[in-house]
């Protein structure tokens, strides 16, 4: 039986057990989550389309299923949030920008469809920056999202609201997207867990090179629970992986899972910002914990280059400029000025320049696969820097140096490998520090298992942040 007045802090696993035992009901849990969101939300601004009445209606339907013995599975009645660029039927999808003409989505995108089919209670959508192209919560459409650990700081992005919501306790389950670090950066800066899965493991719509959806949770096992539901083929994603019987429940492992595992330790991305000393120290300590548990840890040389990072940046600038040029002038003027300046800098690029920029995507893929080939897993910082001020669009605050913080994360989008972020320590100022764990392509379960083993050896974690009292 669960005895806990803080129902919003319970994991999805705990809620599932409580529902089965009839010691809690989905209605009382969703009521507690909504009340907690009401205390936090004036400070965080993590939600979009927060509709308490709709959430409670879903909770009542779930409660009736549990009472009839017809629950749809382990997520039935569990509160969840969905990033706003994952379509939900009947809802507009602004993609973080005031420039988009709002239209109701005709259907749930695959992740939303799977969660709804599983009976999860969709409490809210979560916010993101313009077009998902910033590692912050700054948006021309949404109110500025903030980090619950320090309201002066960014939660990261582009899954900004999802990262903040998970850390603040807006229920146990959240889903975001990632094309260069948009799951892992907010996870690192908000102290939560996420898995950017192998490309196609969680189908999305529309699909795009390197783009993945993934769970954002407080615990590894809750993420594994979500994978049971989310990792199903969907024909709308041309890169959807075929059906595979993966024992996601075996993410629960003992520490001896680490014995003999070969781990590469990467402390220099080879491009972008230098790693801050506190982050380097936390990741080095994580490596020592892995060694003490029986892994073989070997330092790695950087495999990324500034040319690779710049090439991807320049291609994305041209893609964004093309999209912006298709907008009527009045709509284009509503785009965040930082995004406009970034995209418009591509106007002078020649065709040859754009081709050479595009070629860096494959160069990054090849270099990443080759560098990881001799290891079972690679660990590194998620980000070289601690979170920037909330108002800054990016850590450099410079639209011509916008991606200097994604040198550790973006390679695994291009190589299609799974990569997780898990908290591995805290800065002197009390902010979380993320450890990235990357695995071989398709080894999503292995990454979850290694992350779970690290969760067991990393030591006590600090209490989750609480909403301000004034």
mmCIF file of N, CA and C in Angstrom, residues 295-386:
data_model
loop_
_atom_site.group_PDB
_atom_site.id
_atom_site.type_symbol
_atom_site.label_atom_id
_atom_site.label_comp_id
_atom_site.label_asym_id
_atom_site.label_seq_id
_atom_site.Cartn_x
_atom_site.Cartn_y
_atom_site.Cartn_z
ATOM 1 N N UNK A 295 33.893 -2.215 -14.553
ATOM 2 C CA UNK A 295 33.996 -1.919 -15.979
ATOM 3 C C UNK A 295 35.447 -1.622 -16.350
ATOM 4 N N UNK A 296 35.724 -1.701 -17.635
ATOM 5 C CA UNK A 296 37.035 -1.327 -18.180
ATOM 6 C C UNK A 296 36.864 0.026 -18.846
ATOM 7 N N UNK A 297 37.442 1.057 -18.263
ATOM 8 C CA UNK A 297 37.274 2.423 -18.760
ATOM 9 C C UNK A 297 38.553 2.864 -19.458
ATOM 10 N N UNK A 298 38.416 3.353 -20.665
ATOM 11 C CA UNK A 298 39.564 3.780 -21.461
ATOM 12 C C UNK A 298 39.329 5.201 -21.984
ATOM 13 N N UNK A 299 40.258 6.125 -21.743
ATOM 14 C CA UNK A 299 40.096 7.487 -22.281
ATOM 15 C C UNK A 299 40.035 7.473 -23.808
ATOM 16 N N UNK A 300 39.205 8.343 -24.366
ATOM 17 C CA UNK A 300 39.041 8.452 -25.813
ATOM 18 C C UNK A 300 39.567 9.794 -26.312
ATOM 19 N N UNK A 301 40.020 9.788 -27.541
ATOM 20 C CA UNK A 301 40.359 11.034 -28.216
ATOM 21 C C UNK A 301 39.106 11.582 -28.902
ATOM 22 N N UNK A 302 39.000 12.895 -29.032
ATOM 23 C CA UNK A 302 37.820 13.447 -29.700
ATOM 24 C C UNK A 302 37.717 12.985 -31.146
ATOM 25 N N UNK A 303 36.487 12.799 -31.611
ATOM 26 C CA UNK A 303 36.262 12.372 -32.993
ATOM 27 C C UNK A 303 35.447 13.381 -33.789
ATOM 28 N N UNK A 304 34.854 14.345 -33.108
ATOM 29 C CA UNK A 304 34.170 15.437 -33.809
ATOM 30 C C UNK A 304 35.188 16.507 -34.177
ATOM 31 N N UNK A 305 34.797 17.394 -35.099
ATOM 32 C CA UNK A 305 35.629 18.541 -35.464
ATOM 33 C C UNK A 305 34.738 19.771 -35.575
ATOM 34 N N UNK A 306 35.365 20.931 -35.517
ATOM 35 C CA UNK A 306 34.595 22.160 -35.676
ATOM 36 C C UNK A 306 33.969 22.232 -37.065
ATOM 37 N N UNK A 307 34.651 21.687 -38.067
ATOM 38 C CA UNK A 307 34.090 21.688 -39.424
ATOM 39 C C UNK A 307 32.798 20.877 -39.484
ATOM 40 N N UNK A 308 32.747 19.749 -38.761
ATOM 41 C CA UNK A 308 31.514 18.955 -38.725
ATOM 42 C C UNK A 308 30.380 19.739 -38.076
ATOM 43 N N UNK A 309 30.686 20.340 -36.937
ATOM 44 C CA UNK A 309 29.658 21.091 -36.220
ATOM 45 C C UNK A 309 29.169 22.269 -37.045
ATOM 46 N N UNK A 310 30.102 23.000 -37.658
ATOM 47 C CA UNK A 310 29.721 24.157 -38.462
ATOM 48 C C UNK A 310 28.931 23.740 -39.695
ATOM 49 N N UNK A 311 29.303 22.612 -40.299
ATOM 50 C CA UNK A 311 28.575 22.155 -41.474
ATOM 51 C C UNK A 311 27.117 21.874 -41.162
ATOM 52 N N UNK A 312 26.870 21.169 -40.054
ATOM 53 C CA UNK A 312 25.479 20.896 -39.676
ATOM 54 C C UNK A 312 24.735 22.185 -39.372
ATOM 55 N N UNK A 313 25.390 23.085 -38.684
ATOM 56 C CA UNK A 313 24.796 24.391 -38.385
ATOM 57 C C UNK A 313 24.402 25.112 -39.674
ATOM 58 N N UNK A 314 25.300 25.147 -40.653
ATOM 59 C CA UNK A 314 25.031 25.907 -41.870
ATOM 60 C C UNK A 314 23.914 25.276 -42.701
ATOM 61 N N UNK A 315 23.830 23.971 -42.739
ATOM 62 C CA UNK A 315 22.728 23.335 -43.459
ATOM 63 C C UNK A 315 21.403 23.651 -42.773
ATOM 64 N N UNK A 316 21.380 23.581 -41.432
ATOM 65 C CA UNK A 316 20.153 23.905 -40.708
ATOM 66 C C UNK A 316 19.775 25.373 -40.883
ATOM 67 N N UNK A 317 20.757 26.251 -41.003
ATOM 68 C CA UNK A 317 20.449 27.663 -41.284
ATOM 69 C C UNK A 317 19.727 27.790 -42.624
ATOM 70 N N UNK A 318 20.253 27.111 -43.633
ATOM 71 C CA UNK A 318 19.640 27.202 -44.957
ATOM 72 C C UNK A 318 18.252 26.575 -44.964
ATOM 73 N N UNK A 319 18.074 25.450 -44.279
ATOM 74 C CA UNK A 319 16.745 24.855 -44.183
ATOM 75 C C UNK A 319 15.770 25.834 -43.544
ATOM 76 N N UNK A 320 16.197 26.478 -42.463
ATOM 77 C CA UNK A 320 15.326 27.415 -41.757
ATOM 78 C C UNK A 320 15.051 28.656 -42.595
ATOM 79 N N UNK A 321 16.061 29.137 -43.325
ATOM 80 C CA UNK A 321 15.850 30.298 -44.186
ATOM 81 C C UNK A 321 14.822 29.978 -45.268
ATOM 82 N N UNK A 322 14.904 28.784 -45.832
ATOM 83 C CA UNK A 322 13.933 28.367 -46.837
ATOM 84 C C UNK A 322 12.520 28.370 -46.260
ATOM 85 N N UNK A 323 12.377 27.853 -45.049
ATOM 86 C CA UNK A 323 11.064 27.855 -44.394
ATOM 87 C C UNK A 323 10.582 29.280 -44.132
ATOM 88 N N UNK A 324 11.491 30.138 -43.658
ATOM 89 C CA UNK A 324 11.110 31.516 -43.350
ATOM 90 C C UNK A 324 10.733 32.282 -44.607
ATOM 91 N N UNK A 325 11.424 32.011 -45.700
ATOM 92 C CA UNK A 325 11.125 32.713 -46.958
ATOM 93 C C UNK A 325 9.744 32.366 -47.494
ATOM 94 N N UNK A 326 9.206 31.237 -47.054
ATOM 95 C CA UNK A 326 7.872 30.831 -47.506
ATOM 96 C C UNK A 326 6.758 31.512 -46.707
ATOM 97 N N UNK A 327 7.123 32.220 -45.637
ATOM 98 C CA UNK A 327 6.126 32.872 -44.796
ATOM 99 C C UNK A 327 5.756 34.248 -45.349
ATOM 100 N N UNK A 328 4.503 34.662 -45.213
ATOM 101 C CA UNK A 328 4.146 36.055 -45.503
ATOM 102 C C UNK A 328 4.939 36.989 -44.588
ATOM 103 N N UNK A 329 5.252 38.199 -45.048
ATOM 104 C CA UNK A 329 6.085 39.117 -44.244
ATOM 105 C C UNK A 329 5.570 39.335 -42.827
ATOM 106 N N UNK A 330 4.260 39.443 -42.653
ATOM 107 C CA UNK A 330 3.722 39.714 -41.313
ATOM 108 C C UNK A 330 3.993 38.554 -40.363
ATOM 109 N N UNK A 331 3.902 37.321 -40.878
ATOM 110 C CA UNK A 331 4.187 36.161 -40.037
ATOM 111 C C UNK A 331 5.679 36.037 -39.761
ATOM 112 N N UNK A 332 6.483 36.260 -40.783
ATOM 113 C CA UNK A 332 7.934 36.174 -40.617
ATOM 114 C C UNK A 332 8.426 37.139 -39.548
ATOM 115 N N UNK A 333 7.811 38.296 -39.464
ATOM 116 C CA UNK A 333 8.233 39.312 -38.493
ATOM 117 C C UNK A 333 7.983 38.875 -37.053
ATOM 118 N N UNK A 334 7.168 37.838 -36.863
ATOM 119 C CA UNK A 334 6.865 37.379 -35.498
ATOM 120 C C UNK A 334 7.892 36.381 -34.973
ATOM 121 N N UNK A 335 8.752 35.898 -35.842
ATOM 122 C CA UNK A 335 9.762 34.926 -35.416
ATOM 123 C C UNK A 335 10.746 35.592 -34.458
ATOM 124 N N UNK A 336 11.231 34.832 -33.502
ATOM 125 C CA UNK A 336 12.213 35.344 -32.547
ATOM 126 C C UNK A 336 13.387 35.972 -33.293
ATOM 127 N N UNK A 337 13.789 37.193 -32.965
ATOM 128 C CA UNK A 337 14.872 37.857 -33.708
ATOM 129 C C UNK A 337 16.160 37.042 -33.791
ATOM 130 N N UNK A 338 16.498 36.315 -32.742
ATOM 131 C CA UNK A 338 17.704 35.482 -32.755
ATOM 132 C C UNK A 338 17.627 34.440 -33.869
ATOM 133 N N UNK A 339 16.454 33.816 -34.028
ATOM 134 C CA UNK A 339 16.262 32.807 -35.069
ATOM 135 C C UNK A 339 16.328 33.458 -36.445
ATOM 136 N N UNK A 340 15.719 34.622 -36.581
ATOM 137 C CA UNK A 340 15.782 35.340 -37.861
ATOM 138 C C UNK A 340 17.221 35.644 -38.250
ATOM 139 N N UNK A 341 17.993 36.181 -37.313
ATOM 140 C CA UNK A 341 19.382 36.538 -37.619
ATOM 141 C C UNK A 341 20.201 35.294 -37.976
ATOM 142 N N UNK A 342 19.965 34.225 -37.246
ATOM 143 C CA UNK A 342 20.664 32.950 -37.508
ATOM 144 C C UNK A 342 20.352 32.445 -38.909
ATOM 145 N N UNK A 343 19.072 32.363 -39.246
ATOM 146 C CA UNK A 343 18.672 31.822 -40.548
ATOM 147 C C UNK A 343 19.088 32.741 -41.690
ATOM 148 N N UNK A 344 18.902 34.041 -41.534
ATOM 149 C CA UNK A 344 19.199 34.977 -42.616
ATOM 150 C C UNK A 344 20.684 35.055 -42.934
ATOM 151 N N UNK A 345 21.533 34.595 -42.021
ATOM 152 C CA UNK A 345 22.975 34.569 -42.301
ATOM 153 C C UNK A 345 23.318 33.574 -43.396
ATOM 154 N N UNK A 346 22.370 32.697 -43.755
ATOM 155 C CA UNK A 346 22.613 31.718 -44.815
ATOM 156 C C UNK A 346 22.338 32.275 -46.208
ATOM 157 N N UNK A 347 21.816 33.485 -46.287
ATOM 158 C CA UNK A 347 21.417 34.032 -47.584
ATOM 159 C C UNK A 347 22.587 34.118 -48.566
ATOM 160 N N UNK A 348 23.795 34.302 -48.060
ATOM 161 C CA UNK A 348 24.958 34.443 -48.940
ATOM 162 C C UNK A 348 25.634 33.111 -49.256
ATOM 163 N N UNK A 349 25.129 32.006 -48.696
ATOM 164 C CA UNK A 349 25.779 30.709 -48.942
ATOM 165 C C UNK A 349 25.611 30.306 -50.406
ATOM 166 N N UNK A 350 26.676 29.830 -51.003
ATOM 167 C CA UNK A 350 26.606 29.307 -52.369
ATOM 168 C C UNK A 350 26.092 27.871 -52.350
ATOM 169 N N UNK A 351 25.728 27.377 -53.534
ATOM 170 C CA UNK A 351 25.311 25.986 -53.638
ATOM 171 C C UNK A 351 26.407 25.037 -53.202
ATOM 172 N N UNK A 352 27.652 25.350 -53.576
ATOM 173 C CA UNK A 352 28.768 24.501 -53.172
ATOM 174 C C UNK A 352 28.927 24.498 -51.656
ATOM 175 N N UNK A 353 28.758 25.676 -51.047
ATOM 176 C CA UNK A 353 28.891 25.770 -49.585
ATOM 177 C C UNK A 353 27.837 24.893 -48.900
ATOM 178 N N UNK A 354 26.608 24.955 -49.386
ATOM 179 C CA UNK A 354 25.534 24.168 -48.780
ATOM 180 C C UNK A 354 25.788 22.671 -48.975
ATOM 181 N N UNK A 355 26.283 22.283 -50.171
ATOM 182 C CA UNK A 355 26.605 20.876 -50.398
ATOM 183 C C UNK A 355 27.683 20.400 -49.440
ATOM 184 N N UNK A 356 28.733 21.210 -49.283
ATOM 185 C CA UNK A 356 29.813 20.816 -48.374
ATOM 186 C C UNK A 356 29.313 20.770 -46.922
ATOM 187 N N UNK A 357 28.404 21.669 -46.580
ATOM 188 C CA UNK A 357 27.818 21.641 -45.234
ATOM 189 C C UNK A 357 27.031 20.348 -45.030
ATOM 190 N N UNK A 358 26.225 19.992 -46.025
ATOM 191 C CA UNK A 358 25.426 18.772 -45.917
ATOM 192 C C UNK A 358 26.315 17.534 -45.787
ATOM 193 N N UNK A 359 27.465 17.545 -46.441
ATOM 194 C CA UNK A 359 28.357 16.380 -46.392
ATOM 195 C C UNK A 359 28.886 16.125 -44.988
ATOM 196 N N UNK A 360 28.838 17.136 -44.124
ATOM 197 C CA UNK A 360 29.340 16.956 -42.761
ATOM 198 C C UNK A 360 28.425 16.074 -41.915
ATOM 199 N N UNK A 361 27.173 15.936 -42.317
ATOM 200 C CA UNK A 361 26.278 15.032 -41.585
ATOM 201 C C UNK A 361 26.789 13.595 -41.703
ATOM 202 N N UNK A 362 27.135 13.181 -42.915
ATOM 203 C CA UNK A 362 27.639 11.820 -43.077
ATOM 204 C C UNK A 362 29.040 11.682 -42.466
ATOM 205 N N UNK A 363 29.860 12.733 -42.603
ATOM 206 C CA UNK A 363 31.192 12.675 -41.995
ATOM 207 C C UNK A 363 31.081 12.473 -40.486
ATOM 208 N N UNK A 364 30.124 13.148 -39.873
ATOM 209 C CA UNK A 364 29.900 12.994 -38.431
ATOM 210 C C UNK A 364 29.444 11.578 -38.114
ATOM 211 N N UNK A 365 28.535 11.063 -38.906
ATOM 212 C CA UNK A 365 28.051 9.704 -38.696
ATOM 213 C C UNK A 365 29.198 8.696 -38.762
ATOM 214 N N UNK A 366 30.007 8.790 -39.816
ATOM 215 C CA UNK A 366 31.098 7.828 -39.997
ATOM 216 C C UNK A 366 32.109 7.916 -38.864
ATOM 217 N N UNK A 367 32.458 9.144 -38.457
ATOM 218 C CA UNK A 367 33.438 9.325 -37.392
ATOM 219 C C UNK A 367 32.913 8.790 -36.063
ATOM 220 N N UNK A 368 31.640 9.001 -35.794
ATOM 221 C CA UNK A 368 31.053 8.548 -34.530
ATOM 222 C C UNK A 368 31.020 7.025 -34.454
ATOM 223 N N UNK A 369 30.554 6.390 -35.515
ATOM 224 C CA UNK A 369 30.485 4.929 -35.533
ATOM 225 C C UNK A 369 31.879 4.319 -35.374
ATOM 226 N N UNK A 370 32.858 4.882 -36.083
ATOM 227 C CA UNK A 370 34.223 4.349 -36.002
ATOM 228 C C UNK A 370 34.803 4.514 -34.604
ATOM 229 N N UNK A 371 34.573 5.674 -33.991
ATOM 230 C CA UNK A 371 35.138 5.939 -32.667
ATOM 231 C C UNK A 371 34.523 5.046 -31.596
ATOM 232 N N UNK A 372 33.254 4.711 -31.752
ATOM 233 C CA UNK A 372 32.549 3.918 -30.737
ATOM 234 C C UNK A 372 32.715 2.414 -30.928
ATOM 235 N N UNK A 373 33.249 1.992 -32.062
ATOM 236 C CA UNK A 373 33.230 0.578 -32.436
ATOM 237 C C UNK A 373 33.918 -0.334 -31.427
ATOM 238 N N UNK A 374 34.957 0.135 -30.763
ATOM 239 C CA UNK A 374 35.718 -0.730 -29.860
ATOM 240 C C UNK A 374 35.160 -0.771 -28.447
ATOM 241 N N UNK A 375 34.093 -0.027 -28.201
ATOM 242 C CA UNK A 375 33.527 0.041 -26.851
ATOM 243 C C UNK A 375 32.089 -0.481 -26.840
ATOM 244 N N UNK A 376 31.688 -0.971 -25.688
ATOM 245 C CA UNK A 376 30.285 -1.314 -25.509
ATOM 246 C C UNK A 376 29.448 -0.049 -25.331
ATOM 247 N N UNK A 377 30.020 0.906 -24.576
ATOM 248 C CA UNK A 377 29.324 2.161 -24.290
ATOM 249 C C UNK A 377 30.354 3.276 -24.201
ATOM 250 N N UNK A 378 29.901 4.498 -24.442
ATOM 251 C CA UNK A 378 30.745 5.682 -24.319
ATOM 252 C C UNK A 378 30.083 6.628 -23.331
ATOM 253 N N UNK A 379 30.867 7.125 -22.371
ATOM 254 C CA UNK A 379 30.342 8.115 -21.432
ATOM 255 C C UNK A 379 31.053 9.439 -21.645
ATOM 256 N N UNK A 380 30.327 10.508 -21.372
ATOM 257 C CA UNK A 380 30.857 11.856 -21.586
ATOM 258 C C UNK A 380 29.966 12.848 -20.857
ATOM 259 N N UNK A 381 30.369 14.111 -20.799
ATOM 260 C CA UNK A 381 29.394 15.119 -20.397
ATOM 261 C C UNK A 381 28.250 15.157 -21.412
ATOM 262 N N UNK A 382 27.076 15.590 -20.985
ATOM 263 C CA UNK A 382 26.011 15.909 -21.930
ATOM 264 C C UNK A 382 26.304 17.259 -22.565
ATOM 265 N N UNK A 383 26.642 18.201 -21.718
ATOM 266 C CA UNK A 383 26.916 19.573 -22.155
ATOM 267 C C UNK A 383 28.240 20.023 -21.560
ATOM 268 N N UNK A 384 28.988 20.859 -22.262
ATOM 269 C CA UNK A 384 30.232 21.365 -21.690
ATOM 270 C C UNK A 384 30.013 22.461 -20.662
ATOM 271 N N UNK A 385 28.799 22.993 -20.607
ATOM 272 C CA UNK A 385 28.527 24.170 -19.777
ATOM 273 C C UNK A 385 27.317 23.943 -18.878
ATOM 274 N N UNK A 386 27.277 24.708 -17.792
ATOM 275 C CA UNK A 386 26.104 24.750 -16.934
ATOM 276 C C UNK A 386 25.037 25.610 -17.602
#
